[in-house]
mmCIF file of C-alpha atoms in Angstrom:
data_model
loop_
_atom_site.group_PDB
_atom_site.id
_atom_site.type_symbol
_atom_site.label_atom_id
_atom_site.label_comp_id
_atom_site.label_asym_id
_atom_site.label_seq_id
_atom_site.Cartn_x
_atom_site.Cartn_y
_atom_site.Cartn_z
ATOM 1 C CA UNK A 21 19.961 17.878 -31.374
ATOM 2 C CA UNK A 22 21.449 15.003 -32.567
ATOM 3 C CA UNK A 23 25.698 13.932 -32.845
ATOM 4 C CA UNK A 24 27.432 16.472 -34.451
ATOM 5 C CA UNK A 25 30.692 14.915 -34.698
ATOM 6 C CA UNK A 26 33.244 16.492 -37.886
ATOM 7 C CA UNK A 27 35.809 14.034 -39.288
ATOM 8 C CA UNK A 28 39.079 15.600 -38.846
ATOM 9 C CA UNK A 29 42.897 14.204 -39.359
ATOM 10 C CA UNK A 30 45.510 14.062 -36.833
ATOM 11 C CA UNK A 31 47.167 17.453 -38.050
ATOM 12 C CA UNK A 32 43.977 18.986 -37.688
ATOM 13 C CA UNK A 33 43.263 18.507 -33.937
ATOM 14 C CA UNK A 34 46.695 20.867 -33.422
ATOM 15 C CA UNK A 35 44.419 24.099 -33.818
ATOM 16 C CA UNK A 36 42.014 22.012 -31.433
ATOM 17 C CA UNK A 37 44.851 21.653 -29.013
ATOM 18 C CA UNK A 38 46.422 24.792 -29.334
ATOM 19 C CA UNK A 39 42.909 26.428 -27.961
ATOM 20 C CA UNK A 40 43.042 24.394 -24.901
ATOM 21 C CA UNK A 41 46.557 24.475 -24.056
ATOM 22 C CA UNK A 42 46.873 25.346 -20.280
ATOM 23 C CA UNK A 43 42.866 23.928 -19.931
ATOM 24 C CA UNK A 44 43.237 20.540 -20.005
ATOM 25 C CA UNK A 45 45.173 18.340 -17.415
ATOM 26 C CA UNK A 46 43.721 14.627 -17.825
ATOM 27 C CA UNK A 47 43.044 12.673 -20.745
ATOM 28 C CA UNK A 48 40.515 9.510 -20.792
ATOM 29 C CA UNK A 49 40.204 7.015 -22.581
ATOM 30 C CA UNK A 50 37.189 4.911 -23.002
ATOM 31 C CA UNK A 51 35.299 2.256 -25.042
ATOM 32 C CA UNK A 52 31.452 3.283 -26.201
ATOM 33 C CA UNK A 53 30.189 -0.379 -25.541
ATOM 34 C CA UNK A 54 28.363 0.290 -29.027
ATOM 35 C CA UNK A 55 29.081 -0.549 -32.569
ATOM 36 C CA UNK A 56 32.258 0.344 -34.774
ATOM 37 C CA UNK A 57 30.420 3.621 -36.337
ATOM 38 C CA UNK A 58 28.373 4.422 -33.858
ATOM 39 C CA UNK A 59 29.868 8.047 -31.605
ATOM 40 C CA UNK A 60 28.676 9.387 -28.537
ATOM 41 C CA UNK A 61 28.640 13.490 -27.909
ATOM 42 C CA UNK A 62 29.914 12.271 -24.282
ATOM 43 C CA UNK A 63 33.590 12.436 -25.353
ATOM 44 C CA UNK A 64 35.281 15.517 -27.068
ATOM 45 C CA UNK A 65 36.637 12.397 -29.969
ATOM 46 C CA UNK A 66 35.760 9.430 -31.299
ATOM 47 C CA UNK A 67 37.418 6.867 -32.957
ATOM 48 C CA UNK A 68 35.644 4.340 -35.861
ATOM 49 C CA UNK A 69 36.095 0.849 -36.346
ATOM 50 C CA UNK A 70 38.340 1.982 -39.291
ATOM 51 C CA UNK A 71 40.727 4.306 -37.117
ATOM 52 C CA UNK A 72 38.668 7.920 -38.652
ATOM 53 C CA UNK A 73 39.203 10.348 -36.224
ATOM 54 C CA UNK A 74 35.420 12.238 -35.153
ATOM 55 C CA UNK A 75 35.518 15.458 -32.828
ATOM 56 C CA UNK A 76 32.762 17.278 -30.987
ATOM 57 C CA UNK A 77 32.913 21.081 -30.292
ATOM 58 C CA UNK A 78 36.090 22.339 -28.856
ATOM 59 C CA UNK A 79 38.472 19.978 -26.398
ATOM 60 C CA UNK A 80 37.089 22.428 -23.652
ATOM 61 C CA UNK A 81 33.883 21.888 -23.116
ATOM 62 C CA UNK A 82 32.781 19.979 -20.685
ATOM 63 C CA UNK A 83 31.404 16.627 -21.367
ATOM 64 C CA UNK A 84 29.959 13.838 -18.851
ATOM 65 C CA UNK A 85 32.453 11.228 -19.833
ATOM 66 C CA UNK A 86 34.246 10.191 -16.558
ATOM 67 C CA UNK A 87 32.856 10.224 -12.919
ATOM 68 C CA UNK A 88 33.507 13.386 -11.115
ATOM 69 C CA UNK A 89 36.582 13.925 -13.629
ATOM 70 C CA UNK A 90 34.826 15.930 -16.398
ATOM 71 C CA UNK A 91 36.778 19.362 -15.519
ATOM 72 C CA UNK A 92 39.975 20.257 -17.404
ATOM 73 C CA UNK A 93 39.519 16.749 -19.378
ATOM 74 C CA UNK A 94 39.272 15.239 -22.492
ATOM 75 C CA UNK A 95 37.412 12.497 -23.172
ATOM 76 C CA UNK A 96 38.695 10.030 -26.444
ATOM 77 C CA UNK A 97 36.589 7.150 -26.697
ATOM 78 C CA UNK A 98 36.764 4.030 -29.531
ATOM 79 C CA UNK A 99 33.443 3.036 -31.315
ATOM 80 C CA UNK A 100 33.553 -0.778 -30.270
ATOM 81 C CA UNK A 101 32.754 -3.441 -27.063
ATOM 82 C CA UNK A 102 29.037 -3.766 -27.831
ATOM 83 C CA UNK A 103 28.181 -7.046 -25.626
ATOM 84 C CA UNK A 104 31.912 -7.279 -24.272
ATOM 85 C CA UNK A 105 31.984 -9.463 -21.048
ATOM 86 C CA UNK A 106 35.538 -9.514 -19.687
ATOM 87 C CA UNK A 107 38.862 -9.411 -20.890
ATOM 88 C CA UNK A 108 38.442 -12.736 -22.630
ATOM 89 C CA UNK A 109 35.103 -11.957 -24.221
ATOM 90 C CA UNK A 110 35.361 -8.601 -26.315
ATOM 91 C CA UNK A 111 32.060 -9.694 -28.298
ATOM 92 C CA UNK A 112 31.496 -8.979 -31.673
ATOM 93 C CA UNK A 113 33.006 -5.225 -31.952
ATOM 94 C CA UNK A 114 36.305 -5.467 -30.077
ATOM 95 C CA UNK A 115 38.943 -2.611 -30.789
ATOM 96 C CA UNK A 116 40.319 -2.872 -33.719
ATOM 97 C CA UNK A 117 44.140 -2.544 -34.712
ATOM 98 C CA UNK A 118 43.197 0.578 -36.525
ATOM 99 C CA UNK A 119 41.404 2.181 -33.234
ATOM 100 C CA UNK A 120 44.209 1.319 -31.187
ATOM 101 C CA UNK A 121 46.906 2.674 -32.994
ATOM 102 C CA UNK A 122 45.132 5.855 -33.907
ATOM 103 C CA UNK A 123 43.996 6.398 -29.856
ATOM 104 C CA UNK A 124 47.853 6.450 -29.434
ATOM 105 C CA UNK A 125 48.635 8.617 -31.908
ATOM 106 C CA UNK A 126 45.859 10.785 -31.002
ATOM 107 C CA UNK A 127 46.929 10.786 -27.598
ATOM 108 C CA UNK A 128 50.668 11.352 -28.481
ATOM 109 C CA UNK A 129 49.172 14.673 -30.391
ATOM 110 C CA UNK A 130 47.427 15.955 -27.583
ATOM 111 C CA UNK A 131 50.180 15.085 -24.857
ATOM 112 C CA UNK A 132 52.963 17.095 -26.912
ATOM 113 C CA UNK A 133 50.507 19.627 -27.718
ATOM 114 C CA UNK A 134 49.032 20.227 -24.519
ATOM 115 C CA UNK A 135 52.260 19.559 -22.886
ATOM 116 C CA UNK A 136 50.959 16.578 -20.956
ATOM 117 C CA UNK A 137 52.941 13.185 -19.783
ATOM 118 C CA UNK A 138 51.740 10.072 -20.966
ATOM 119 C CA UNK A 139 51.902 8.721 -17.655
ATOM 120 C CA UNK A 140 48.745 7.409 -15.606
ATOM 121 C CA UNK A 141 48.986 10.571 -13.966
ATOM 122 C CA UNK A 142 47.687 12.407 -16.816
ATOM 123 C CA UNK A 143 46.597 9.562 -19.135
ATOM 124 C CA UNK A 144 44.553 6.792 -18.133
ATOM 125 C CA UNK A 145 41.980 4.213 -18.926
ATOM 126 C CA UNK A 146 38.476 4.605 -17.568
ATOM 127 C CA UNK A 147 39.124 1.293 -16.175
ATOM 128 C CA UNK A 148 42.413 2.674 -14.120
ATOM 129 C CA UNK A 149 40.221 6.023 -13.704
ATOM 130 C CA UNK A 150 37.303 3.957 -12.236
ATOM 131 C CA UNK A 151 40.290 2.030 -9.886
ATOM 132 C CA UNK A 152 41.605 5.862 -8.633
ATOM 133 C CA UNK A 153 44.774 4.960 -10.084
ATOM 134 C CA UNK A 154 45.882 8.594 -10.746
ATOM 135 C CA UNK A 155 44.678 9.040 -6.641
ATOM 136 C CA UNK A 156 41.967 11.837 -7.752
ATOM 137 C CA UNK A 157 39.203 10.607 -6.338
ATOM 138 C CA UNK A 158 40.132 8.224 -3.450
ATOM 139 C CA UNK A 159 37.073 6.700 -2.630
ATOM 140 C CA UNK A 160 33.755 4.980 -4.091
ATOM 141 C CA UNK A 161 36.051 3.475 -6.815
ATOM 142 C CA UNK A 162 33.928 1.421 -9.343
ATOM 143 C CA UNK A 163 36.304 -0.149 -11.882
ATOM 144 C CA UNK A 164 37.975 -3.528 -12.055
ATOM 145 C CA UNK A 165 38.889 -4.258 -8.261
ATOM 146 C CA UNK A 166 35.953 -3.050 -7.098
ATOM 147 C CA UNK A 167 32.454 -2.712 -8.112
ATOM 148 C CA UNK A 168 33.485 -3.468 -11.947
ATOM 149 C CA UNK A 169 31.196 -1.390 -13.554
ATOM 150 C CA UNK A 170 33.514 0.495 -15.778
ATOM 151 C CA UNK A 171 36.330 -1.427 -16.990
ATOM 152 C CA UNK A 172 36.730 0.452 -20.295
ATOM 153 C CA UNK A 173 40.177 -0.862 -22.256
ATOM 154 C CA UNK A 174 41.274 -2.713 -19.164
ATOM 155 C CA UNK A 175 43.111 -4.592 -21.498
ATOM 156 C CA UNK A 176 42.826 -3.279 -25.603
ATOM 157 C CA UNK A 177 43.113 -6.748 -27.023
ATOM 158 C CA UNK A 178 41.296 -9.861 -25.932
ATOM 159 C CA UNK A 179 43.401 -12.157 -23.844
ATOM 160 C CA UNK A 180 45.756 -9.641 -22.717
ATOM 161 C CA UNK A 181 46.788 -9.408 -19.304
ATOM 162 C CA UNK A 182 44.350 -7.757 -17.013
ATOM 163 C CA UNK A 183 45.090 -4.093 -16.307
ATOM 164 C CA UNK A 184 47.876 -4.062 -19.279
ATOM 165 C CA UNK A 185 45.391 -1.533 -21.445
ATOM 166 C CA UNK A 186 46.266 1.506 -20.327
ATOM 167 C CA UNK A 187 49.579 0.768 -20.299
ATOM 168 C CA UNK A 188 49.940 -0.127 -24.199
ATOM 169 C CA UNK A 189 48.366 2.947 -25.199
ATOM 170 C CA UNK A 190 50.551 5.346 -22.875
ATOM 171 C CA UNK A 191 53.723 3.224 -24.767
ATOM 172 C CA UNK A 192 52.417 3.150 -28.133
ATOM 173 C CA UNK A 193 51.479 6.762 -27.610
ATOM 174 C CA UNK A 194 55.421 8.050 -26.328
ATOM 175 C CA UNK A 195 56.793 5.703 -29.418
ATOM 176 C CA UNK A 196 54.678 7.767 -31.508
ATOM 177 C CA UNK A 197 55.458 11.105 -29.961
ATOM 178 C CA UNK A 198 59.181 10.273 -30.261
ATOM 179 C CA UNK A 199 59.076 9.188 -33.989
ATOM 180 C CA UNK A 200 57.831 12.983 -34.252
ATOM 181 C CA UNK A 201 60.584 14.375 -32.569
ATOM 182 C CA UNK A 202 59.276 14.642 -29.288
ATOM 183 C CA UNK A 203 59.251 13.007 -25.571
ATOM 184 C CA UNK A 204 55.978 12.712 -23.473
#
């Protein structure tokens, strides 16, 4: 079968959240290196050029969307970085404003939901993944200071500092948490 993705809202994905809570430990965050529109039934949500919110069955099921971290995870990835080369060439789909602020509110409704940090120890990159920055997986690493081959929102704006992304995100998504009343 093909995608099956249903547009949902942020207020919807609290009934998604409230069947998982106590599943789900790690949240990832990733680019699909394809087109603004285009999702991937890899990740449990995707996000559209536009900021519209797509999920996939329920936040527990498993999906192949990070290396060896698929268990007890969620998987959020952005529709954008088709032909992105580095950090100072996006290519034609970078992430948009839109994407980025609705990954962190996304991920501010999940981490208050699930009752998660938004620290790298729960939240990260698949760049900082890739880089075993949460210690998970301590060897074979295969993101930015290594190998390279996953470097997914290493930085979420072109010309940022390298390694910033995940970083941003995690503090866009506790500003958004606390303007709901809540600390993450």
């Amino acid at each position: 079968g093909g995608v099956r993705m249903i547009n949902v809202s942020l207020s919807d994905l609290n009934d998604y959240c409230s069947r998982a809570v106590g599943y789900i430990d790690k949240i990832y965050i990733h680019w699909t290196a394809g087109r603004y529109n285009q999702q991937f039934n890899d990740y449990h949500i995707n996000i559209d050029g536009c900021g519209n919110i797509y999920i996939d069955g329920e936040l527990t099921d498993h999906k192949s969307h990070t290396w060896m971290r698929n268990g007890r995870a969620v998987g959020i990835s952005l529709d954008c970085a088709y032909g992105a080369q580095w950090v100072n060439d996006l290519g034609d789909y970078p992430p948009t404003a839109a994407q980025i602020e609705t990954l962190a509110q996304v991920v501010a409704v999940l981490c208050v939901d699930l009752g998660l940090p938004a620290s790298i120890s729960n939240v990260l990159t698949h760049a900082e993944a890739a880089d075993n920055m949460d210690g998970f997986y301590a060897h074979d690493p295969y993101g930015p200071n290594s190998t390279c081959e996953r470097w997914d929102l290493w930085v979420v704006t072109q010309g940022d500092e390298p390694g910033s992304g995940g970083d941003v995100i995690r503090m866009k998504a506790k500003y958004y948490a606390q303007q709901w009343g809540n600390n993450i």
